[in-house]
Amino acid sequence: MTSSSGKRLNKFISESGFCSRREADKLIEQNRVKINGKIPELGTKVQPGDQVEVDGKTIKPSAANKSDRTYIAYNKPIGIICSTESRVKGNIIDAIGHPQRIFPIGRLDKPSEGLIFLTSDGDIVNKILRAENAHDKEYIVTVDKPLSERFVERMSRGVPILGTVTKPCKVNIVSRFVFRIILTQGLNRQIRRMCEYLGYEVTKLKRTRIMSVELGNLKPGQWRNLSAKEMDEINRAVAGSTKTATSKNGTNPTQKKAKEAETKRPRRPTRAKESSRTPRPKSSPAPRAPKKTNRS
């Protein structure tokens, strides 16, 4: 089962629509996945006829032509949380109530609103999210004080946050307190942190476009299926993308885990090296006192 044939386990799970490939890696690392009733070894591939389960639930293989996949655009209202956990109050899955198992591509903070994609196709998630692909995301942002040309210049050039400097981006002023920004990154709370660094506080943030897909007339809380034309454009845009998220050294999470396990393998105990210190010279015995003799 560990031969070169077959399909990678994380790919099999993500293509089924159960979760994204990144989430599949986590499930595998947590030993929550079984193949034919057994926890698989690292690198095991799924062969035709194998039964794959996650937490006891059977994962069915996806249709080869992706005809069973769902892709939707959703106008996330303020207060909805981009989580798939049912225990999280106000999670995005319960808010949409879609009949199929779907999950968000990326996220929007709870106090933010606007366009977000959701899908049952785990294979496309990381393709869209990878910053290296330079996929545009456009936002309309309102701040707490009047904007200036210096603000626009600094935001456009890049701002130091989270131990790095943000990539150059497009920024233009819409009105006294409102600006438009187009990012190709997705750092945690990026726009809010950038504004905060420059002394501004975001009071409203709305995403209006992802790649070629516009929010349009979708009202908060509404969703629609992405059209065939929109999906064609998205697939063309991500055609050359790496499917799996990678770290700076080029390894995906599962590969990184394997490498860490290898380096943590216990080593044989080594014999202690002999001390290089110069041995302390033995002290010579103290001279004996001469014996007393009786004089006659």
PDB file of C-alpha atoms in Angstrom:
ATOM      1  CA  MET A   1       0.000   0.000   0.000  1.00  0.00           C
ATOM      2  CA  THR A   2       3.013   2.264   0.264  1.00  0.00           C
ATOM      3  CA  SER A   3       3.892   1.851  -3.415  1.00  0.00           C
ATOM      4  CA  SER A   4       4.209   4.753  -5.817  1.00  0.00           C
ATOM      5  CA  SER A   5       0.781   3.997  -7.308  1.00  0.00           C
ATOM      6  CA  GLY A   6      -2.443   5.241  -5.768  1.00  0.00           C
ATOM      7  CA  LYS A   7      -3.440   8.666  -4.521  1.00  0.00           C
ATOM      8  CA  ARG A   8      -1.986  10.624  -1.607  1.00  0.00           C
ATOM      9  CA  LEU A   9      -4.207  10.326   1.438  1.00  0.00           C
ATOM     10  CA  ASN A  10      -4.574  14.060   2.038  1.00  0.00           C
ATOM     11  CA  LYS A  11      -5.473  14.575  -1.625  1.00  0.00           C
ATOM     12  CA  PHE A  12      -8.046  11.771  -1.507  1.00  0.00           C
ATOM     13  CA  ILE A  13      -9.726  13.342   1.546  1.00  0.00           C
ATOM     14  CA  SER A  14      -9.717  16.891   0.195  1.00  0.00           C
ATOM     15  CA  GLU A  15     -11.026  15.848  -3.215  1.00  0.00           C
ATOM     16  CA  SER A  16     -13.913  14.064  -1.517  1.00  0.00           C
ATOM     17  CA  GLY A  17     -15.108  17.437  -0.201  1.00  0.00           C
ATOM     18  CA  PHE A  18     -14.652  16.459   3.431  1.00  0.00           C
ATOM     19  CA  CYS A  19     -12.175  19.282   4.158  1.00  0.00           C
ATOM     20  CA  SER A  20      -9.276  21.195   2.696  1.00  0.00           C
ATOM     21  CA  ARG A  21      -5.942  19.490   2.097  1.00  0.00           C
ATOM     22  CA  ARG A  22      -4.362  21.445   4.949  1.00  0.00           C
ATOM     23  CA  GLU A  23      -7.087  20.233   7.325  1.00  0.00           C
ATOM     24  CA  ALA A  24      -6.636  16.705   5.996  1.00  0.00           C
ATOM     25  CA  ASP A  25      -2.947  16.890   6.933  1.00  0.00           C
ATOM     26  CA  LYS A  26      -3.940  17.791  10.495  1.00  0.00           C
ATOM     27  CA  LEU A  27      -6.413  14.893  10.694  1.00  0.00           C
ATOM     28  CA  ILE A  28      -3.739  12.480   9.504  1.00  0.00           C
ATOM     29  CA  GLU A  29      -1.203  13.815  12.021  1.00  0.00           C
ATOM     30  CA  GLN A  30      -3.768  13.390  14.802  1.00  0.00           C
ATOM     31  CA  ASN A  31      -4.288   9.701  13.846  1.00  0.00           C
ATOM     32  CA  ARG A  32      -7.971  10.321  13.142  1.00  0.00           C
ATOM     33  CA  VAL A  33      -7.779   8.735   9.684  1.00  0.00           C
ATOM     34  CA  LYS A  34      -7.851   5.014   8.952  1.00  0.00           C
ATOM     35  CA  ILE A  35      -7.410   3.004   5.775  1.00  0.00           C
ATOM     36  CA  ASN A  36      -9.133  -0.365   5.856  1.00  0.00           C
ATOM     37  CA  GLY A  37      -9.526  -0.086   9.617  1.00  0.00           C
ATOM     38  CA  LYS A  38      -5.872   0.707  10.358  1.00  0.00           C
ATOM     39  CA  ILE A  39      -4.015   3.945  11.065  1.00  0.00           C
ATOM     40  CA  PRO A  40      -1.797   4.401   7.996  1.00  0.00           C
ATOM     41  CA  GLU A  41       1.943   4.867   8.004  1.00  0.00           C
ATOM     42  CA  LEU A  42       3.284   8.218   6.860  1.00  0.00           C
ATOM     43  CA  GLY A  43       3.320   8.323   3.057  1.00  0.00           C
ATOM     44  CA  THR A  44       0.667   5.635   2.594  1.00  0.00           C
ATOM     45  CA  LYS A  45      -1.379   6.079  -0.569  1.00  0.00           C
ATOM     46  CA  VAL A  46      -4.989   5.150  -1.183  1.00  0.00           C
ATOM     47  CA  GLN A  47      -5.428   2.319  -3.662  1.00  0.00           C
ATOM     48  CA  PRO A  48      -8.579   1.473  -5.638  1.00  0.00           C
ATOM     49  CA  GLY A  49     -10.947  -0.414  -3.359  1.00  0.00           C
ATOM     50  CA  ASP A  50      -9.468   0.938  -0.118  1.00  0.00           C
ATOM     51  CA  GLN A  51     -11.922   2.165   2.533  1.00  0.00           C
ATOM     52  CA  VAL A  52     -10.938   5.481   4.100  1.00  0.00           C
ATOM     53  CA  GLU A  53     -12.518   6.702   7.340  1.00  0.00           C
ATOM     54  CA  VAL A  54     -12.210   9.909   9.354  1.00  0.00           C
ATOM     55  CA  ASP A  55     -13.397   9.565  12.955  1.00  0.00           C
ATOM     56  CA  GLY A  56     -15.280   6.443  11.873  1.00  0.00           C
ATOM     57  CA  LYS A  57     -17.050   8.150   8.950  1.00  0.00           C
ATOM     58  CA  THR A  58     -16.463   6.645   5.510  1.00  0.00           C
ATOM     59  CA  ILE A  59     -14.984   9.031   2.943  1.00  0.00           C
ATOM     60  CA  LYS A  60     -16.259   8.425  -0.572  1.00  0.00           C
ATOM     61  CA  PRO A  61     -14.016   9.161  -3.583  1.00  0.00           C
ATOM     62  CA  SER A  62     -14.946  12.177  -5.661  1.00  0.00           C
ATOM     63  CA  ALA A  63     -16.250  12.179  -9.202  1.00  0.00           C
ATOM     64  CA  ALA A  64     -13.408  12.404 -11.723  1.00  0.00           C
ATOM     65  CA  ASN A  65     -15.032  15.327 -13.587  1.00  0.00           C
ATOM     66  CA  LYS A  66     -15.741  17.312 -10.364  1.00  0.00           C
ATOM     67  CA  SER A  67     -19.418  17.407 -11.273  1.00  0.00           C
ATOM     68  CA  ASP A  68     -20.287  16.844  -7.618  1.00  0.00           C
ATOM     69  CA  ARG A  69     -18.388  19.934  -6.363  1.00  0.00           C
ATOM     70  CA  THR A  70     -20.019  23.074  -4.998  1.00  0.00           C
ATOM     71  CA  TYR A  71     -18.632  26.609  -5.372  1.00  0.00           C
ATOM     72  CA  ILE A  72     -20.498  29.563  -3.909  1.00  0.00           C
ATOM     73  CA  ALA A  73     -20.015  33.283  -3.280  1.00  0.00           C
ATOM     74  CA  TYR A  74     -21.336  34.540   0.048  1.00  0.00           C
ATOM     75  CA  ASN A  75     -21.766  38.037   1.451  1.00  0.00           C
ATOM     76  CA  LYS A  76     -20.651  37.461   5.029  1.00  0.00           C
ATOM     77  CA  PRO A  77     -22.425  39.766   7.481  1.00  0.00           C
ATOM     78  CA  ILE A  78     -20.681  41.369  10.449  1.00  0.00           C
ATOM     79  CA  GLY A  79     -20.708  38.989  13.412  1.00  0.00           C
ATOM     80  CA  ILE A  80     -20.473  35.728  11.472  1.00  0.00           C
ATOM     81  CA  ILE A  81     -17.358  33.667  12.259  1.00  0.00           C
ATOM     82  CA  CYS A  82     -15.455  31.849   9.492  1.00  0.00           C
ATOM     83  CA  SER A  83     -15.351  28.524  11.320  1.00  0.00           C
ATOM     84  CA  THR A  84     -16.628  25.100  10.351  1.00  0.00           C
ATOM     85  CA  GLU A  85     -16.947  24.043  14.002  1.00  0.00           C
ATOM     86  CA  SER A  86     -20.613  23.505  14.859  1.00  0.00           C
ATOM     87  CA  ARG A  87     -19.927  24.278  18.530  1.00  0.00           C
ATOM     88  CA  VAL A  88     -18.888  27.839  17.586  1.00  0.00           C
ATOM     89  CA  LYS A  89     -21.879  30.141  17.883  1.00  0.00           C
ATOM     90  CA  GLY A  90     -22.510  32.138  14.717  1.00  0.00           C
ATOM     91  CA  ASN A  91     -20.285  29.921  12.528  1.00  0.00           C
ATOM     92  CA  ILE A  92     -20.445  30.479   8.793  1.00  0.00           C
ATOM     93  CA  ILE A  93     -21.669  26.947   7.971  1.00  0.00           C
ATOM     94  CA  ASP A  94     -24.788  27.232  10.126  1.00  0.00           C
ATOM     95  CA  ALA A  95     -25.383  30.757   8.818  1.00  0.00           C
ATOM     96  CA  ILE A  96     -25.503  29.555   5.210  1.00  0.00           C
ATOM     97  CA  GLY A  97     -27.283  26.268   5.850  1.00  0.00           C
ATOM     98  CA  HIS A  98     -26.101  24.667   2.606  1.00  0.00           C
ATOM     99  CA  PRO A  99     -27.230  21.051   2.069  1.00  0.00           C
ATOM    100  CA  GLN A 100     -23.721  19.916   1.112  1.00  0.00           C
ATOM    101  CA  ARG A 101     -20.612  19.842   3.304  1.00  0.00           C
ATOM    102  CA  ILE A 102     -18.723  23.026   2.404  1.00  0.00           C
ATOM    103  CA  PHE A 103     -15.948  25.091   3.959  1.00  0.00           C
ATOM    104  CA  PRO A 104     -14.649  28.632   3.438  1.00  0.00           C
ATOM    105  CA  ILE A 105     -11.700  29.525   1.236  1.00  0.00           C
ATOM    106  CA  GLY A 106      -9.784  31.911   3.481  1.00  0.00           C
ATOM    107  CA  ARG A 107     -11.505  33.981   6.104  1.00  0.00           C
ATOM    108  CA  LEU A 108     -12.916  37.356   7.073  1.00  0.00           C
ATOM    109  CA  ASP A 109     -12.703  38.614  10.651  1.00  0.00           C
ATOM    110  CA  LYS A 110     -15.866  38.613  12.749  1.00  0.00           C
ATOM    111  CA  PRO A 111     -16.221  42.437  12.604  1.00  0.00           C
ATOM    112  CA  SER A 112     -15.604  42.457   8.821  1.00  0.00           C
ATOM    113  CA  GLU A 113     -18.096  41.826   6.032  1.00  0.00           C
ATOM    114  CA  GLY A 114     -18.225  41.068   2.348  1.00  0.00           C
ATOM    115  CA  LEU A 115     -17.304  38.499  -0.249  1.00  0.00           C
ATOM    116  CA  ILE A 116     -15.979  35.063   0.639  1.00  0.00           C
ATOM    117  CA  PHE A 117     -15.936  31.807  -1.332  1.00  0.00           C
ATOM    118  CA  LEU A 118     -17.058  28.459   0.055  1.00  0.00           C
ATOM    119  CA  THR A 119     -16.640  25.105  -1.624  1.00  0.00           C
ATOM    120  CA  SER A 120     -16.751  21.349  -1.279  1.00  0.00           C
ATOM    121  CA  ASP A 121     -13.595  21.102  -3.410  1.00  0.00           C
ATOM    122  CA  GLY A 122     -10.648  20.882  -1.031  1.00  0.00           C
ATOM    123  CA  ASP A 123      -8.235  20.650  -3.947  1.00  0.00           C
ATOM    124  CA  ILE A 124      -8.772  24.256  -5.022  1.00  0.00           C
ATOM    125  CA  VAL A 125      -8.522  25.901  -1.600  1.00  0.00           C
ATOM    126  CA  ASN A 126      -4.765  26.314  -1.289  1.00  0.00           C
ATOM    127  CA  LYS A 127      -4.441  27.160  -4.969  1.00  0.00           C
ATOM    128  CA  ILE A 128      -6.494  30.305  -4.371  1.00  0.00           C
ATOM    129  CA  LEU A 129      -4.987  31.138  -0.988  1.00  0.00           C
ATOM    130  CA  ARG A 130      -1.303  31.025  -1.901  1.00  0.00           C
ATOM    131  CA  ALA A 131       0.010  34.594  -1.856  1.00  0.00           C
ATOM    132  CA  GLU A 132       2.640  33.719  -4.470  1.00  0.00           C
ATOM    133  CA  ASN A 133      -0.126  33.506  -7.054  1.00  0.00           C
ATOM    134  CA  ALA A 134      -0.890  37.216  -6.598  1.00  0.00           C
ATOM    135  CA  HIS A 135      -4.676  36.833  -6.637  1.00  0.00           C
ATOM    136  CA  ASP A 136      -6.308  40.219  -6.099  1.00  0.00           C
ATOM    137  CA  LYS A 137      -8.629  40.846  -3.172  1.00  0.00           C
ATOM    138  CA  GLU A 138     -10.271  44.275  -3.039  1.00  0.00           C
ATOM    139  CA  TYR A 139     -11.592  46.011   0.090  1.00  0.00           C
ATOM    140  CA  ILE A 140     -13.395  49.218   0.987  1.00  0.00           C
ATOM    141  CA  VAL A 141     -12.156  50.461   4.359  1.00  0.00           C
ATOM    142  CA  THR A 142     -13.417  53.213   6.672  1.00  0.00           C
ATOM    143  CA  VAL A 143     -11.118  54.675   9.334  1.00  0.00           C
ATOM    144  CA  ASP A 144     -11.557  56.944  12.350  1.00  0.00           C
ATOM    145  CA  LYS A 145      -9.806  60.091  11.097  1.00  0.00           C
ATOM    146  CA  PRO A 146      -9.146  61.942   7.829  1.00  0.00           C
ATOM    147  CA  LEU A 147      -6.852  60.267   5.337  1.00  0.00           C
ATOM    148  CA  SER A 148      -3.705  61.818   3.897  1.00  0.00           C
ATOM    149  CA  GLU A 149      -1.434  61.292   0.924  1.00  0.00           C
ATOM    150  CA  ARG A 150       1.283  60.181   3.339  1.00  0.00           C
ATOM    151  CA  PHE A 151      -1.042  57.435   4.595  1.00  0.00           C
ATOM    152  CA  VAL A 152      -1.664  56.235   1.034  1.00  0.00           C
ATOM    153  CA  GLU A 153       2.053  56.281   0.228  1.00  0.00           C
ATOM    154  CA  ARG A 154       3.027  54.330   3.361  1.00  0.00           C
ATOM    155  CA  MET A 155       0.247  51.747   2.944  1.00  0.00           C
ATOM    156  CA  SER A 156       1.118  51.259  -0.743  1.00  0.00           C
ATOM    157  CA  ARG A 157       4.827  50.838  -0.082  1.00  0.00           C
ATOM    158  CA  GLY A 158       4.491  48.278   2.720  1.00  0.00           C
ATOM    159  CA  VAL A 159       4.107  48.340   6.498  1.00  0.00           C
ATOM    160  CA  PRO A 160       6.024  46.313   9.117  1.00  0.00           C
ATOM    161  CA  ILE A 161       3.633  43.939  10.905  1.00  0.00           C
ATOM    162  CA  LEU A 162       3.877  40.428  12.312  1.00  0.00           C
ATOM    163  CA  GLY A 163       7.638  40.292  11.894  1.00  0.00           C
ATOM    164  CA  THR A 164       7.594  41.102   8.181  1.00  0.00           C
ATOM    165  CA  VAL A 165       6.880  43.977   5.786  1.00  0.00           C
ATOM    166  CA  THR A 166       3.671  43.752   3.792  1.00  0.00           C
ATOM    167  CA  LYS A 167       3.954  43.480   0.041  1.00  0.00           C
ATOM    168  CA  PRO A 168       3.379  46.607  -2.072  1.00  0.00           C
ATOM    169  CA  CYS A 169      -0.331  47.103  -2.801  1.00  0.00           C
ATOM    170  CA  LYS A 170      -2.702  49.480  -4.514  1.00  0.00           C
ATOM    171  CA  VAL A 171      -4.390  52.109  -2.343  1.00  0.00           C
ATOM    172  CA  ASN A 172      -6.541  55.076  -3.320  1.00  0.00           C
ATOM    173  CA  ILE A 173      -8.745  57.470  -1.384  1.00  0.00           C
ATOM    174  CA  VAL A 174     -12.505  57.238  -1.942  1.00  0.00           C
ATOM    175  CA  SER A 175     -13.572  59.972   0.476  1.00  0.00           C
ATOM    176  CA  ARG A 176     -12.262  61.745   3.563  1.00  0.00           C
ATOM    177  CA  PHE A 177     -12.449  58.659   5.784  1.00  0.00           C
ATOM    178  CA  VAL A 178     -12.732  55.863   3.196  1.00  0.00           C
ATOM    179  CA  PHE A 179     -10.103  54.206   1.008  1.00  0.00           C
ATOM    180  CA  ARG A 180      -9.919  51.277  -1.391  1.00  0.00           C
ATOM    181  CA  ILE A 181      -7.095  48.727  -1.112  1.00  0.00           C
ATOM    182  CA  ILE A 182      -6.159  45.757  -3.313  1.00  0.00           C
ATOM    183  CA  LEU A 183      -4.063  43.057  -1.635  1.00  0.00           C
ATOM    184  CA  THR A 184      -2.396  39.901  -2.853  1.00  0.00           C
ATOM    185  CA  GLN A 185      -1.559  38.790   0.695  1.00  0.00           C
ATOM    186  CA  GLY A 186      -3.689  37.384   3.464  1.00  0.00           C
ATOM    187  CA  LEU A 187      -1.874  38.005   6.734  1.00  0.00           C
ATOM    188  CA  ASN A 188      -3.869  37.798   9.945  1.00  0.00           C
ATOM    189  CA  ARG A 189      -5.947  40.990  10.341  1.00  0.00           C
ATOM    190  CA  GLN A 190      -3.603  42.571   7.810  1.00  0.00           C
ATOM    191  CA  ILE A 191      -5.475  45.765   6.931  1.00  0.00           C
ATOM    192  CA  ARG A 192      -6.383  46.504  10.536  1.00  0.00           C
ATOM    193  CA  ARG A 193      -2.781  45.990  11.654  1.00  0.00           C
ATOM    194  CA  MET A 194      -1.431  48.145   8.820  1.00  0.00           C
ATOM    195  CA  CYS A 195      -3.771  50.989   9.715  1.00  0.00           C
ATOM    196  CA  GLU A 196      -3.014  50.639  13.411  1.00  0.00           C
ATOM    197  CA  TYR A 197       0.718  50.935  12.725  1.00  0.00           C
ATOM    198  CA  LEU A 198       0.080  54.267  10.998  1.00  0.00           C
ATOM    199  CA  GLY A 199      -2.112  55.562  13.822  1.00  0.00           C
ATOM    200  CA  TYR A 200      -5.540  54.823  12.322  1.00  0.00           C
ATOM    201  CA  GLU A 201      -8.342  52.596  13.551  1.00  0.00           C
ATOM    202  CA  VAL A 202     -10.557  50.675  11.130  1.00  0.00           C
ATOM    203  CA  THR A 203     -14.245  51.260  11.845  1.00  0.00           C
ATOM    204  CA  LYS A 204     -15.598  49.327   8.843  1.00  0.00           C
ATOM    205  CA  LEU A 205     -14.065  46.793   6.464  1.00  0.00           C
ATOM    206  CA  LYS A 206     -15.792  45.247   3.479  1.00  0.00           C
ATOM    207  CA  ARG A 207     -14.355  42.902   0.854  1.00  0.00           C
ATOM    208  CA  THR A 208     -15.876  43.618  -2.542  1.00  0.00           C
ATOM    209  CA  ARG A 209     -13.891  41.448  -4.954  1.00  0.00           C
ATOM    210  CA  ILE A 210     -11.827  38.239  -5.124  1.00  0.00           C
ATOM    211  CA  MET A 211      -9.947  37.847  -8.409  1.00  0.00           C
ATOM    212  CA  SER A 212     -12.567  38.507 -11.109  1.00  0.00           C
ATOM    213  CA  VAL A 213     -15.611  37.809  -8.913  1.00  0.00           C
ATOM    214  CA  GLU A 214     -17.447  40.888  -7.653  1.00  0.00           C
ATOM    215  CA  LEU A 215     -19.715  41.094  -4.615  1.00  0.00           C
ATOM    216  CA  GLY A 216     -22.248  42.844  -6.834  1.00  0.00           C
ATOM    217  CA  ASN A 217     -25.812  43.035  -5.572  1.00  0.00           C
ATOM    218  CA  LEU A 218     -25.537  40.239  -3.019  1.00  0.00           C
ATOM    219  CA  LYS A 219     -27.071  41.434   0.228  1.00  0.00           C
ATOM    220  CA  PRO A 220     -25.504  40.543   3.602  1.00  0.00           C
ATOM    221  CA  GLY A 221     -26.326  36.913   4.383  1.00  0.00           C
ATOM    222  CA  GLN A 222     -27.105  35.988   0.775  1.00  0.00           C
ATOM    223  CA  TRP A 223     -25.134  33.532  -1.348  1.00  0.00           C
ATOM    224  CA  ARG A 224     -25.125  32.364  -4.954  1.00  0.00           C
ATOM    225  CA  ASN A 225     -23.426  29.659  -6.996  1.00  0.00           C
ATOM    226  CA  LEU A 226     -20.390  30.783  -8.947  1.00  0.00           C
ATOM    227  CA  SER A 227     -21.146  30.768 -12.652  1.00  0.00           C
ATOM    228  CA  ALA A 228     -19.413  28.506 -15.176  1.00  0.00           C
ATOM    229  CA  LYS A 229     -17.652  31.568 -16.614  1.00  0.00           C
ATOM    230  CA  GLU A 230     -16.386  32.631 -13.176  1.00  0.00           C
ATOM    231  CA  MET A 231     -15.121  29.107 -12.443  1.00  0.00           C
ATOM    232  CA  ASP A 232     -13.347  28.964 -15.819  1.00  0.00           C
ATOM    233  CA  GLU A 233     -11.570  32.228 -15.000  1.00  0.00           C
ATOM    234  CA  ILE A 234     -10.643  31.011 -11.506  1.00  0.00           C
ATOM    235  CA  ASN A 235      -9.323  27.695 -12.809  1.00  0.00           C
ATOM    236  CA  ARG A 236      -7.240  29.470 -15.437  1.00  0.00           C
ATOM    237  CA  ALA A 237      -5.859  31.840 -12.811  1.00  0.00           C
ATOM    238  CA  VAL A 238      -4.741  29.001 -10.529  1.00  0.00           C
ATOM    239  CA  ALA A 239      -3.749  26.525 -13.252  1.00  0.00           C
ATOM    240  CA  GLY A 240      -0.041  26.768 -12.441  1.00  0.00           C
ATOM    241  CA  SER A 241      -0.482  26.894  -8.699  1.00  0.00           C
ATOM    242  CA  THR A 242       0.998  24.461  -6.207  1.00  0.00           C
ATOM    243  CA  LYS A 243      -1.941  22.666  -4.631  1.00  0.00           C
ATOM    244  CA  THR A 244      -0.427  22.099  -1.225  1.00  0.00           C
ATOM    245  CA  ALA A 245       0.566  24.815   1.198  1.00  0.00           C
ATOM    246  CA  THR A 246       4.304  24.877   1.686  1.00  0.00           C
ATOM    247  CA  SER A 247       6.612  26.351   4.251  1.00  0.00           C
ATOM    248  CA  LYS A 248       9.626  28.488   3.484  1.00  0.00           C
ATOM    249  CA  ASN A 249      11.819  25.418   3.046  1.00  0.00           C
ATOM    250  CA  GLY A 250       9.405  23.937   0.511  1.00  0.00           C
ATOM    251  CA  THR A 251       7.839  21.193   2.619  1.00  0.00           C
ATOM    252  CA  ASN A 252       4.154  20.700   3.263  1.00  0.00           C
ATOM    253  CA  PRO A 253       2.856  20.144   6.819  1.00  0.00           C
ATOM    254  CA  THR A 254       2.898  16.357   6.547  1.00  0.00           C
ATOM    255  CA  GLN A 255       6.418  16.304   5.136  1.00  0.00           C
ATOM    256  CA  LYS A 256       7.538  18.675   7.875  1.00  0.00           C
ATOM    257  CA  LYS A 257       6.057  16.344  10.491  1.00  0.00           C
ATOM    258  CA  ALA A 258       7.938  13.399   9.013  1.00  0.00           C
ATOM    259  CA  LYS A 259      11.181  15.335   8.995  1.00  0.00           C
ATOM    260  CA  GLU A 260      10.696  16.353  12.616  1.00  0.00           C
ATOM    261  CA  ALA A 261       9.983  12.749  13.589  1.00  0.00           C
ATOM    262  CA  GLU A 262      13.184  11.680  11.863  1.00  0.00           C
ATOM    263  CA  THR A 263      15.303  14.244  13.672  1.00  0.00           C
ATOM    264  CA  LYS A 264      13.744  13.344  17.015  1.00  0.00           C
ATOM    265  CA  ARG A 265      14.606   9.654  16.667  1.00  0.00           C
ATOM    266  CA  PRO A 266      16.593   8.641  19.770  1.00  0.00           C
ATOM    267  CA  ARG A 267      20.295   8.217  19.242  1.00  0.00           C
ATOM    268  CA  ARG A 268      22.533   5.585  20.706  1.00  0.00           C
ATOM    269  CA  PRO A 269      24.229   6.735  23.877  1.00  0.00           C
ATOM    270  CA  THR A 270      27.834   7.654  23.286  1.00  0.00           C
ATOM    271  CA  ARG A 271      30.664   6.862  25.605  1.00  0.00           C
ATOM    272  CA  ALA A 272      31.798   9.776  27.615  1.00  0.00           C
ATOM    273  CA  LYS A 273      34.976  11.317  26.339  1.00  0.00           C
ATOM    274  CA  GLU A 274      37.964  11.015  28.576  1.00  0.00           C
ATOM    275  CA  SER A 275      38.775  14.160  30.379  1.00  0.00           C
ATOM    276  CA  SER A 276      41.383  16.321  28.721  1.00  0.00           C
ATOM    277  CA  ARG A 277      42.390  17.842  31.986  1.00  0.00           C
ATOM    278  CA  THR A 278      45.973  17.291  33.100  1.00  0.00           C
ATOM    279  CA  PRO A 279      45.972  14.783  35.942  1.00  0.00           C
ATOM    280  CA  ARG A 280      46.794  16.220  39.300  1.00  0.00           C
ATOM    281  CA  PRO A 281      50.289  15.138  40.331  1.00  0.00           C
ATOM    282  CA  LYS A 282      50.441  12.787  43.283  1.00  0.00           C
ATOM    283  CA  SER A 283      51.722  14.471  46.378  1.00  0.00           C
ATOM    284  CA  SER A 284      54.916  12.989  47.728  1.00  0.00           C
ATOM    285  CA  PRO A 285      54.759  11.584  51.230  1.00  0.00           C
ATOM    286  CA  ALA A 286      55.856  13.848  54.034  1.00  0.00           C
ATOM    287  CA  PRO A 287      59.413  13.133  55.254  1.00  0.00           C
ATOM    288  CA  ARG A 288      59.562  10.965  58.323  1.00  0.00           C
ATOM    289  CA  ALA A 289      61.021  12.369  61.522  1.00  0.00           C
ATOM    290  CA  PRO A 290      64.355  10.775  62.484  1.00  0.00           C
ATOM    291  CA  LYS A 291      64.192   8.113  65.137  1.00  0.00           C
ATOM    292  CA  LYS A 292      65.322   9.124  68.576  1.00  0.00           C
ATOM    293  CA  THR A 293      68.304   7.256  69.836  1.00  0.00           C
ATOM    294  CA  ASN A 294      69.337   6.861  73.479  1.00  0.00           C
ATOM    295  CA  ARG A 295      72.649   8.400  74.166  1.00  0.00           C
ATOM    296  CA  SER A 296      74.846   6.562  76.524  1.00  0.00           C
TER     297      SER A 296
END
